[in-house]
C-alpha positions as MATLAB code, in Angstrom:
seq = 'MTVQDGKDVTTDSRVRVFAGTDAEATGVVVDDFGEAAGFAVEVGGNHIADPARRYAVLLDDGGLVFADTADLAAE';
ca = [
     -83.040 -170.168 -325.585;
     -84.386 -172.264 -328.447;
     -82.030 -174.989 -329.677;
     -81.713 -176.805 -332.993;
     -84.859 -178.911 -332.574;
     -86.996 -175.841 -331.818;
     -87.426 -176.537 -328.100;
     -86.527 -174.166 -325.284;
     -83.479 -174.942 -323.140;
     -82.767 -173.377 -319.765;
     -80.567 -174.212 -316.804;
     -81.509 -177.689 -315.476;
     -82.819 -178.818 -318.901;
     -81.814 -182.285 -320.097;
     -80.084 -182.125 -323.474;
     -78.181 -184.101 -326.069;
     -74.874 -182.471 -326.953;
     -73.398 -182.871 -330.459;
     -76.435 -184.947 -331.508;
     -75.908 -187.209 -334.497;
     -72.109 -187.267 -334.190;
     -69.626 -189.727 -332.688;
     -69.275 -187.283 -329.776;
     -73.005 -187.343 -328.909;
     -73.663 -187.345 -325.168;
     -76.501 -186.556 -322.794;
     -76.562 -184.379 -319.723;
     -78.007 -181.372 -317.921;
     -77.406 -177.675 -318.617;
     -75.753 -176.306 -315.465;
     -75.044 -172.758 -316.661;
     -76.119 -170.400 -319.429;
     -73.562 -167.663 -320.000;
     -75.975 -165.700 -322.194;
     -75.406 -163.816 -325.421;
     -72.158 -162.229 -324.183;
     -70.367 -165.590 -324.350;
     -69.689 -165.456 -328.088;
     -66.810 -163.009 -328.467;
     -63.155 -163.717 -329.156;
     -60.510 -161.720 -327.302;
     -57.774 -159.861 -329.155;
     -55.428 -157.299 -327.654;
     -53.199 -155.214 -329.883;
     -53.728 -157.620 -332.768;
     -52.735 -160.636 -330.633;
     -55.265 -163.454 -330.387;
     -55.787 -164.186 -326.687;
     -58.846 -166.467 -326.613;
     -61.476 -168.005 -328.870;
     -65.141 -167.186 -328.278;
     -66.544 -168.869 -325.181;
     -69.399 -171.326 -325.540;
     -72.843 -170.348 -324.298;
     -73.755 -173.392 -322.186;
     -72.004 -175.563 -319.605;
     -73.406 -179.103 -319.703;
     -72.728 -181.677 -316.987;
     -72.711 -184.994 -318.808;
     -74.297 -188.165 -317.473;
     -70.814 -189.749 -317.400;
     -69.590 -186.987 -315.052;
     -67.766 -184.925 -317.678;
     -68.305 -181.233 -318.323;
     -68.533 -179.731 -321.812;
     -69.145 -176.234 -323.099;
     -71.430 -175.936 -326.111;
     -73.183 -173.420 -328.316;
     -76.908 -173.340 -329.053;
     -76.442 -175.197 -332.358;
     -74.687 -178.050 -330.495;
     -77.709 -178.865 -328.289;
     -80.959 -180.760 -328.722;
     -83.547 -180.950 -325.940;
     -84.339 -184.424 -324.625;
];
């Protein structure tokens, strides 16, 4: 998948998450949930869950974040 800086990102790619913000961090993509990740869940008009994020990123500090394509920049 191509991210905001025009580079391709796949599992095991090094990335910057939330680049240019106070939350910016670096890490490695550990999972790509694909295009199906972006759907909210509603049952009978009741909101159950927000849309999932496409990527799981293991941060260099040991944390784990979930991010969308627009949240990533390749390193």
